[in-house]
PDB file of C-alpha atoms in Angstrom:
ATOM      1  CA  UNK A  17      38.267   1.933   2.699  1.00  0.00           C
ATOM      2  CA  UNK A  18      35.175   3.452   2.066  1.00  0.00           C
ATOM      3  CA  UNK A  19      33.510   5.769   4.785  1.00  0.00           C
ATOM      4  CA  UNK A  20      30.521   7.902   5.377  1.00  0.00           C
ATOM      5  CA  UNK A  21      30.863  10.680   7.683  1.00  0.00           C
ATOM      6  CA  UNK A  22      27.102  12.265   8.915  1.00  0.00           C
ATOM      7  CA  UNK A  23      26.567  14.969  11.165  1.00  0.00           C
ATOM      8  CA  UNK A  24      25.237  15.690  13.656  1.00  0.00           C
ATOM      9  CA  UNK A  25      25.273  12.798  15.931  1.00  0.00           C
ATOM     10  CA  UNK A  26      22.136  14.362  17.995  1.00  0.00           C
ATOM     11  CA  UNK A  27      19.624  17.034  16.972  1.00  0.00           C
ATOM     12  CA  UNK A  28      16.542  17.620  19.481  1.00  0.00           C
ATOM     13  CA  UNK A  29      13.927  20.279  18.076  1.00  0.00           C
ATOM     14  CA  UNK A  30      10.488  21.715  19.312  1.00  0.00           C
ATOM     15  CA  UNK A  31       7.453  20.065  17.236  1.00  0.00           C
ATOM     16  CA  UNK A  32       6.936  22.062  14.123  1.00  0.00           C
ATOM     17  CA  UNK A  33      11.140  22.566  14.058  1.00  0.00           C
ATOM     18  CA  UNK A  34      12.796  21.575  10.666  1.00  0.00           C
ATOM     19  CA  UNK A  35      15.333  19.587  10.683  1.00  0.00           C
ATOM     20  CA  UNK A  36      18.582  18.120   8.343  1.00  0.00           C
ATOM     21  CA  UNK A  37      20.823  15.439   8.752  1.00  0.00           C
ATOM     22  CA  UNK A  38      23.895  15.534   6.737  1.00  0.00           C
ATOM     23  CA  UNK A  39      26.160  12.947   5.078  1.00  0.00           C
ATOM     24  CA  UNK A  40      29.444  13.379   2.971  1.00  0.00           C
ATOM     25  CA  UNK A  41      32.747  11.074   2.115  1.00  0.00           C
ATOM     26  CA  UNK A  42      35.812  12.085   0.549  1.00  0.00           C
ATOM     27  CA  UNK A  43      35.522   8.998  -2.555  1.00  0.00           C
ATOM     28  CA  UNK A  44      32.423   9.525  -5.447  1.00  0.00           C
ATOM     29  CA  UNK A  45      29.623   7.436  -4.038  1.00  0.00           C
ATOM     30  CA  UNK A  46      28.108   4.758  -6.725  1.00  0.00           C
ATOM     31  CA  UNK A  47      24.705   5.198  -4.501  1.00  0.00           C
ATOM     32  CA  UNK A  48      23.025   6.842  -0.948  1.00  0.00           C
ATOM     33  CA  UNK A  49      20.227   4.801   0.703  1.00  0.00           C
ATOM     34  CA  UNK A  50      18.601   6.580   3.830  1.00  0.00           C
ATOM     35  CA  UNK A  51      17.278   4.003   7.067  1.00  0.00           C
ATOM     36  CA  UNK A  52      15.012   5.065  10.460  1.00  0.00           C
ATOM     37  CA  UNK A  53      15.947   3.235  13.633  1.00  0.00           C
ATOM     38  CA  UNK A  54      12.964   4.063  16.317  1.00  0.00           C
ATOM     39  CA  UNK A  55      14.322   3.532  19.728  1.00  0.00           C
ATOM     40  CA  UNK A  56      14.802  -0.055  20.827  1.00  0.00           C
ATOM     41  CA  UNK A  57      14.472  -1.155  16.867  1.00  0.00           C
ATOM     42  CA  UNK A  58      16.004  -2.122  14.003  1.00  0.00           C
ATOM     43  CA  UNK A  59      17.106   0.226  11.184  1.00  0.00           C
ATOM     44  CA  UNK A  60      14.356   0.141   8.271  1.00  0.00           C
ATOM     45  CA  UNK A  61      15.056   1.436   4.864  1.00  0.00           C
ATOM     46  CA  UNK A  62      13.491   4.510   3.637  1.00  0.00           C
ATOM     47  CA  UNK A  63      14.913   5.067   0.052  1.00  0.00           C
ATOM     48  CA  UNK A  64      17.635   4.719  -1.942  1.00  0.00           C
ATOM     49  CA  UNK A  65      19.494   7.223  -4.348  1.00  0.00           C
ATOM     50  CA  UNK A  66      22.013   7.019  -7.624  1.00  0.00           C
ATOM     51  CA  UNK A  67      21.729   9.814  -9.730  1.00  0.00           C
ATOM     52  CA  UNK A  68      23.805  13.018  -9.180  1.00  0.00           C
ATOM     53  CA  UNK A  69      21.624  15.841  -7.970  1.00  0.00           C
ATOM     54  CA  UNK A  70      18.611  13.602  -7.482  1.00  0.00           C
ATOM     55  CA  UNK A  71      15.873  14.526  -5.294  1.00  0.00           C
ATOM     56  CA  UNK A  72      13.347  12.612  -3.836  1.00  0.00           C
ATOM     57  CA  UNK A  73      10.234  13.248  -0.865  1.00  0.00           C
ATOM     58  CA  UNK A  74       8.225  10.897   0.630  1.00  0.00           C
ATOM     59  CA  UNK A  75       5.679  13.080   2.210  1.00  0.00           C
ATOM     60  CA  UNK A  76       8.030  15.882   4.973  1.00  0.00           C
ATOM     61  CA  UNK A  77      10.929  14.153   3.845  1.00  0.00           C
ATOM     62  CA  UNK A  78      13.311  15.189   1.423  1.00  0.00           C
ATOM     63  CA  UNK A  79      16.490  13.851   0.226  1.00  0.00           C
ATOM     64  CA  UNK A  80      18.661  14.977  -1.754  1.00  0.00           C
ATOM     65  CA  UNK A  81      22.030  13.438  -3.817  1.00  0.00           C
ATOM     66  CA  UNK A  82      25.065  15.752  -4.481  1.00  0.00           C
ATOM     67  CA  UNK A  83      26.130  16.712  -8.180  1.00  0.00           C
ATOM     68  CA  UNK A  84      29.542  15.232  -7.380  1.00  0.00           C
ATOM     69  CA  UNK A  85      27.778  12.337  -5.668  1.00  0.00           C
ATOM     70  CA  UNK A  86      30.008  13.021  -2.601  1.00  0.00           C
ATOM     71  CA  UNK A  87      27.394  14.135  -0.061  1.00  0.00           C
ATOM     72  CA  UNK A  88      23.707  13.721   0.793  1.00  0.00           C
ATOM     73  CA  UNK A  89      20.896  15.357   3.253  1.00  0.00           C
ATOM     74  CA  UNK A  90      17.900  13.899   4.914  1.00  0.00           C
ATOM     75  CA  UNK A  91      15.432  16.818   5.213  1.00  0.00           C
ATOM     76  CA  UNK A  92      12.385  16.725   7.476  1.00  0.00           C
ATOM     77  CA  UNK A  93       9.824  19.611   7.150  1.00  0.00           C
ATOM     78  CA  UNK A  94       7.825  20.403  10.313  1.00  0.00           C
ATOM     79  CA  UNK A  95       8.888  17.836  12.809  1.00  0.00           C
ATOM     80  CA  UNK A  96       6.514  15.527  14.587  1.00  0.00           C
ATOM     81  CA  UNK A  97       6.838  13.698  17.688  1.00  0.00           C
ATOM     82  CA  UNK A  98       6.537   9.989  15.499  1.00  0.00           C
ATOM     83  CA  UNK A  99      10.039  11.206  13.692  1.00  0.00           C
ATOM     84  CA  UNK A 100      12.031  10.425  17.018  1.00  0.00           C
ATOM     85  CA  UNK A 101      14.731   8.316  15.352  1.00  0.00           C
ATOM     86  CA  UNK A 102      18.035   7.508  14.799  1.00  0.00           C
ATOM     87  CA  UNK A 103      18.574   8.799  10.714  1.00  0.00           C
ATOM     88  CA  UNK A 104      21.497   6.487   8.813  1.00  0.00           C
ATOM     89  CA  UNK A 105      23.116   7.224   5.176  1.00  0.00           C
ATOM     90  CA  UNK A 106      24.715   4.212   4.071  1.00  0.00           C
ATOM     91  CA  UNK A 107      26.246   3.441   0.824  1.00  0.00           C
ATOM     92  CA  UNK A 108      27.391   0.260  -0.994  1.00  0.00           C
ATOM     93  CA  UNK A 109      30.120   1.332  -3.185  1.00  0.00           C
ATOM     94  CA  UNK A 110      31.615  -0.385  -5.737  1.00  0.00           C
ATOM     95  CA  UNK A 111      31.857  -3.829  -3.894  1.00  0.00           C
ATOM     96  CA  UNK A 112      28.235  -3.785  -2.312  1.00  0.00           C
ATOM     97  CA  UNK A 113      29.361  -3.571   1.106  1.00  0.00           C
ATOM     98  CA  UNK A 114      27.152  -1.942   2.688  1.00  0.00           C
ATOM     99  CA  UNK A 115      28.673   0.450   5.371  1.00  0.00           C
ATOM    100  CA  UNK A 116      26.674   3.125   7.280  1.00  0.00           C
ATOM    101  CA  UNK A 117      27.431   6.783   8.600  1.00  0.00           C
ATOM    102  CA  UNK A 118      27.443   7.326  12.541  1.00  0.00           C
ATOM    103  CA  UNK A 119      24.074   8.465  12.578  1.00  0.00           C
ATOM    104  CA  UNK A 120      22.008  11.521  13.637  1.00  0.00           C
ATOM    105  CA  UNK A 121      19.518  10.792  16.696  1.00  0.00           C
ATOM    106  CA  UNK A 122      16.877  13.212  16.311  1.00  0.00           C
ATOM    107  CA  UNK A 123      14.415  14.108  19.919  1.00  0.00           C
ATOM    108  CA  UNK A 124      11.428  16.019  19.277  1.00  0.00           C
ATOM    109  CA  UNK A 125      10.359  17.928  22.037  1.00  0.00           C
ATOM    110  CA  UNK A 126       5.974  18.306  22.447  1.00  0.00           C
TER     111      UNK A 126
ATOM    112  CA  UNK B  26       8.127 -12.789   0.385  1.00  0.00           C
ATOM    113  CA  UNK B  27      11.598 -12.603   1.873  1.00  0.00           C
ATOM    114  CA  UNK B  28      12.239 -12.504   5.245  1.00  0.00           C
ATOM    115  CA  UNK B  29      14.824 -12.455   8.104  1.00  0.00           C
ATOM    116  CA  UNK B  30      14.400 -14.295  11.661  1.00  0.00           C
ATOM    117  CA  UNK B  31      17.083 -13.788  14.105  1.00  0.00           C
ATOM    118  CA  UNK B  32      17.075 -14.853  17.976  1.00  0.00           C
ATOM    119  CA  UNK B  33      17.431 -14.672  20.346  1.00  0.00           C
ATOM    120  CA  UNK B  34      16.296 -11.204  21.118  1.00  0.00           C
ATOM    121  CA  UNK B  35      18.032 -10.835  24.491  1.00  0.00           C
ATOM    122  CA  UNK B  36      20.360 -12.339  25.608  1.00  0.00           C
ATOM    123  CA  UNK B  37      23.132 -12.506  29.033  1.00  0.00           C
ATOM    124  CA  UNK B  38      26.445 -14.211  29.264  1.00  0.00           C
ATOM    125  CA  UNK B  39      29.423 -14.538  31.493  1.00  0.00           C
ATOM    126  CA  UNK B  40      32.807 -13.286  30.524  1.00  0.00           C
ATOM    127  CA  UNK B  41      34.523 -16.413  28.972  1.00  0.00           C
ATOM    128  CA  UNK B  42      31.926 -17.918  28.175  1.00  0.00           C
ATOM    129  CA  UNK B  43      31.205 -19.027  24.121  1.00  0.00           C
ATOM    130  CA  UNK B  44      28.629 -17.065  22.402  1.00  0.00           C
ATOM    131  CA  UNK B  45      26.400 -18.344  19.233  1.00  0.00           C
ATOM    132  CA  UNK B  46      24.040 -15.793  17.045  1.00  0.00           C
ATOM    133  CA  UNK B  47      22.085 -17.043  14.414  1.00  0.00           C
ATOM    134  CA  UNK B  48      20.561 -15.514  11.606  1.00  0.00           C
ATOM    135  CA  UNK B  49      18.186 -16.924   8.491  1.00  0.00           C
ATOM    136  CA  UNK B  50      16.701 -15.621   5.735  1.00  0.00           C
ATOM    137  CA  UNK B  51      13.589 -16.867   3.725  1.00  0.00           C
ATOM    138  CA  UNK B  52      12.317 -16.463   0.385  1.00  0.00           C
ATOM    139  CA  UNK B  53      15.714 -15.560  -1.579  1.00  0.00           C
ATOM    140  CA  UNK B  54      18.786 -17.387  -3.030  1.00  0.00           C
ATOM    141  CA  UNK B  55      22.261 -15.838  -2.691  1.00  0.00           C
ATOM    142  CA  UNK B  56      21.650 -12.590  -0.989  1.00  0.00           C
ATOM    143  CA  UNK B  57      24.956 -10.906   0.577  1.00  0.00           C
ATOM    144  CA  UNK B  58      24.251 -11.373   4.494  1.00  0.00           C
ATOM    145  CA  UNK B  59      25.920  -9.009   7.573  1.00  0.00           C
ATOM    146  CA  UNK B  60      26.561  -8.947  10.818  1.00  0.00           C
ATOM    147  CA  UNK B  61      26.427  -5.067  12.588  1.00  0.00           C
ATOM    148  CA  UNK B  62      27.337  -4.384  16.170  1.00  0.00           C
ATOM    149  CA  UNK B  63      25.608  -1.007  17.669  1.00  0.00           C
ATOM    150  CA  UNK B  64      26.792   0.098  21.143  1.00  0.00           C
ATOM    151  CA  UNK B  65      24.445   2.141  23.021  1.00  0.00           C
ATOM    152  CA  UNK B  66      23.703   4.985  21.249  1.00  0.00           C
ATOM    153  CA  UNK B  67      26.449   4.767  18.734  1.00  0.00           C
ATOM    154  CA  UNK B  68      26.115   3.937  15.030  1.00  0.00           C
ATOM    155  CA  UNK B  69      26.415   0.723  13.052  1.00  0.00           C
ATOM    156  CA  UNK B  70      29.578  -1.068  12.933  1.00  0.00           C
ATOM    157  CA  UNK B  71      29.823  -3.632  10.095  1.00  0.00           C
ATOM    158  CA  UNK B  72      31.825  -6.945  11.279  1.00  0.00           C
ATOM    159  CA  UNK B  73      31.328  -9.204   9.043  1.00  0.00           C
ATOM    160  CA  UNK B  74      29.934  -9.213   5.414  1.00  0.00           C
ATOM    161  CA  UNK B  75      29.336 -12.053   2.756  1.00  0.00           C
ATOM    162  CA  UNK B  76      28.662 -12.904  -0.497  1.00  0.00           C
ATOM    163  CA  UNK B  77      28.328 -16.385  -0.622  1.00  0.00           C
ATOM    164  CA  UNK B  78      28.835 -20.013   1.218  1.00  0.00           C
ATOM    165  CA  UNK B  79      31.664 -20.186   2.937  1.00  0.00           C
ATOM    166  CA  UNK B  80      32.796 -16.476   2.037  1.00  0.00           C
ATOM    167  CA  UNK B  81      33.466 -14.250   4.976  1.00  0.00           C
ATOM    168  CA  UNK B  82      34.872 -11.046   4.787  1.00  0.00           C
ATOM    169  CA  UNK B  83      35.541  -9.688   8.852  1.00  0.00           C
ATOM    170  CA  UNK B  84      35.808  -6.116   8.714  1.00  0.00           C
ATOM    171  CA  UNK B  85      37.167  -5.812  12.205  1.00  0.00           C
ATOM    172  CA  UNK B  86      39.662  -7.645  13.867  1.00  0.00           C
ATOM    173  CA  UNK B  87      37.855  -8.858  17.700  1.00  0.00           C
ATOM    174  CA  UNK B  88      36.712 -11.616  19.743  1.00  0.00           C
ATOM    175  CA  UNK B  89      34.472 -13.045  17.075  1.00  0.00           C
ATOM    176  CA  UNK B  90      33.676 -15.054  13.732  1.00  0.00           C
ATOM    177  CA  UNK B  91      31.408 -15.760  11.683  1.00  0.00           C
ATOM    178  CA  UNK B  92      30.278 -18.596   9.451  1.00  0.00           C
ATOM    179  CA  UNK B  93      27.480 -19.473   6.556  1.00  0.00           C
ATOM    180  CA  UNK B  94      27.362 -22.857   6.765  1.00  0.00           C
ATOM    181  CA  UNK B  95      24.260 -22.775   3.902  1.00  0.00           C
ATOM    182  CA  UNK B  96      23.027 -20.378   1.668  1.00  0.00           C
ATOM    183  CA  UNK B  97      20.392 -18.474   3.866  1.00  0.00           C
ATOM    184  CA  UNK B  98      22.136 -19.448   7.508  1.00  0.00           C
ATOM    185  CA  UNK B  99      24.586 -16.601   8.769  1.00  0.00           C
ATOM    186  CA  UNK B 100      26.154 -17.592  12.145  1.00  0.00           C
ATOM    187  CA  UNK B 101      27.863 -15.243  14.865  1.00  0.00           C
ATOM    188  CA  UNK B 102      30.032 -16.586  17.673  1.00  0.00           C
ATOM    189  CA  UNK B 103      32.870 -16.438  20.250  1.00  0.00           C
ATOM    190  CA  UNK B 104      34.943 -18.672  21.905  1.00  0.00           C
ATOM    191  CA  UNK B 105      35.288 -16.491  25.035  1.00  0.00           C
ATOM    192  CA  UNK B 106      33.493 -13.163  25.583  1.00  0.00           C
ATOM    193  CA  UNK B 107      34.551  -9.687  26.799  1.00  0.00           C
ATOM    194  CA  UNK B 108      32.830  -7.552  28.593  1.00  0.00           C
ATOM    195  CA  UNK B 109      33.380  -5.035  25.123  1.00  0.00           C
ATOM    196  CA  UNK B 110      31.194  -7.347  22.829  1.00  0.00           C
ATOM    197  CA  UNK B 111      28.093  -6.421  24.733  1.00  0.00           C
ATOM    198  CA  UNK B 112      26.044  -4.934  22.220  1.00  0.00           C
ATOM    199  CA  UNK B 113      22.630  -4.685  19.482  1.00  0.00           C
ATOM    200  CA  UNK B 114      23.488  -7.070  16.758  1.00  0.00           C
ATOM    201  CA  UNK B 115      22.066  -7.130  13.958  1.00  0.00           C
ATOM    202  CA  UNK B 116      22.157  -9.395  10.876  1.00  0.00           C
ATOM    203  CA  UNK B 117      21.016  -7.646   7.474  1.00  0.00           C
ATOM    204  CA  UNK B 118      20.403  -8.973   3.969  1.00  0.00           C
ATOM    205  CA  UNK B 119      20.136  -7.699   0.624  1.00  0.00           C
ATOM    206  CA  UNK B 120      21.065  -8.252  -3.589  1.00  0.00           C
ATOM    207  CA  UNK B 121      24.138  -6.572  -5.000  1.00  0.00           C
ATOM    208  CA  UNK B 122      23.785  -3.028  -4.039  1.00  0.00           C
ATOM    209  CA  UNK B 123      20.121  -2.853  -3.392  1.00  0.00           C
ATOM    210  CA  UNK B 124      18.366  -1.861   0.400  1.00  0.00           C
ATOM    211  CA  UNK B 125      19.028  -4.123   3.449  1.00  0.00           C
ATOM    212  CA  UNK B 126      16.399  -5.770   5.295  1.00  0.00           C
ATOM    213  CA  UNK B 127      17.564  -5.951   9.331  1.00  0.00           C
ATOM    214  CA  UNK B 128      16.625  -8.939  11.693  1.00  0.00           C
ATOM    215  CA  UNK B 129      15.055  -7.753  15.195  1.00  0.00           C
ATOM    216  CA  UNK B 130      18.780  -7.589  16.675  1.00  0.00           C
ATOM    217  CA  UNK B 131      19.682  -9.688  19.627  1.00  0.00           C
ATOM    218  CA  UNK B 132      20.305  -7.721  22.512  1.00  0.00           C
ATOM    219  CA  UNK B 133      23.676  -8.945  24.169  1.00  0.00           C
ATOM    220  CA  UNK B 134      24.905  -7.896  27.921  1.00  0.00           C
ATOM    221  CA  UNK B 135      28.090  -9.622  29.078  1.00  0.00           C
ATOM    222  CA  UNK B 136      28.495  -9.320  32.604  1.00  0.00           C
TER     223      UNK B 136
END
């Protein structure tokens, strides 16, 4: 079946650090949506994209969609303490079952 | 608007004993609802998934089952818990391949 595979599973950075998130399966992916998860909440979705090489930012984040639609990356320029998180690609596929990757906990150190 | 109650928020049980999660949505027709399980620290395991009344699709053979009795009304449970179903669940919605919307999660600890 379909899977996701993101690295890493934990990143922890100084304040001011970049930081990337990574997210790749073996099958062409129909779509890529990106969700947050702060500690002790629920995932919430950030955005969502289809196109192949599509890039999108939403302020110090930007995400990006591979040309073969295979893989995906979560950037975050200049780190801040309120990105602590848990980072999830997910995709839909064909079927629109939506399965997630692991996961990449990110800690921010002050 | 749509929205998405689940309860309860916490929640302990025995080992053997039956287990019941439910989940609602408001303000849509026919979304596709889901059940994830998310052990501490760990990512988001789909369980079950479904597209319609009475459709279930379980993604993982366990301890548990699900059911949607109505439209909006997405039901988790067990006969008999293990110890290994403690857990965040989470129920999710959404339309055809469009972003989820997550409940709060119940927070399960079978001891």
């Amino acid at each position: 079946g379909q899977q996701v595979m993101q690295i890493p599973q934990y990143q922890h950075v100084q304040e001011g650090e970049d930081f990337t998130t990574y997210c790749n399966s073996s099958t062409t992916l129909s779509n890529i949506q990106w969700y947050k998860q702060r500690p002790g909440g629920h995932p919430v979705f950030l955005i969502q994209l289809v196109k192949s090489g599509e890039v999108k930012k939403q302020k110090r984040l930007t995400f990006q969609f591979g040309e073969a639609k295979k893989n995906s990356s979560l950037h975050i320029t200049a780190t801040q303490t309120t990105d602590v998180g848990t980072y999830f690609c997910a995709s839909s596929g064909n079927t629109g079952k939506l399965i997630f990757g692991q996961g990449t906990t990110l800690q921010v150190k002050p | 608007s749509q929205t998405i109650h689940q309860w309860p928020a916490t929640l302990v049980q025995p080992v053997g004993s039956p287990l019941s999660l439910e989940c609602t949505v408001e303000g849509t027709s026919n979304p596709n609802l889901y059940w994830y399980r998310q052990a501490a620290g760990r990512g988001l395991q789909l369980l079950f998934y479904s597209v319609g009344i009475g459709q279930i699709s379980s993604e993982v053979p366990q301890n548990l089952s699900a059911s949607r009795p109505q439209d909006r009304q997405f039901i988790l449970s067990s006969k008999k818990l293990l110890l290994s179903d403690s857990g965040f669940y989470l129920c999710a919605w959404n339309w055809g391949v469009t972003e989820a919307f997550f409940g709060q999660g119940t927070r399960l600890t079978v001891v």
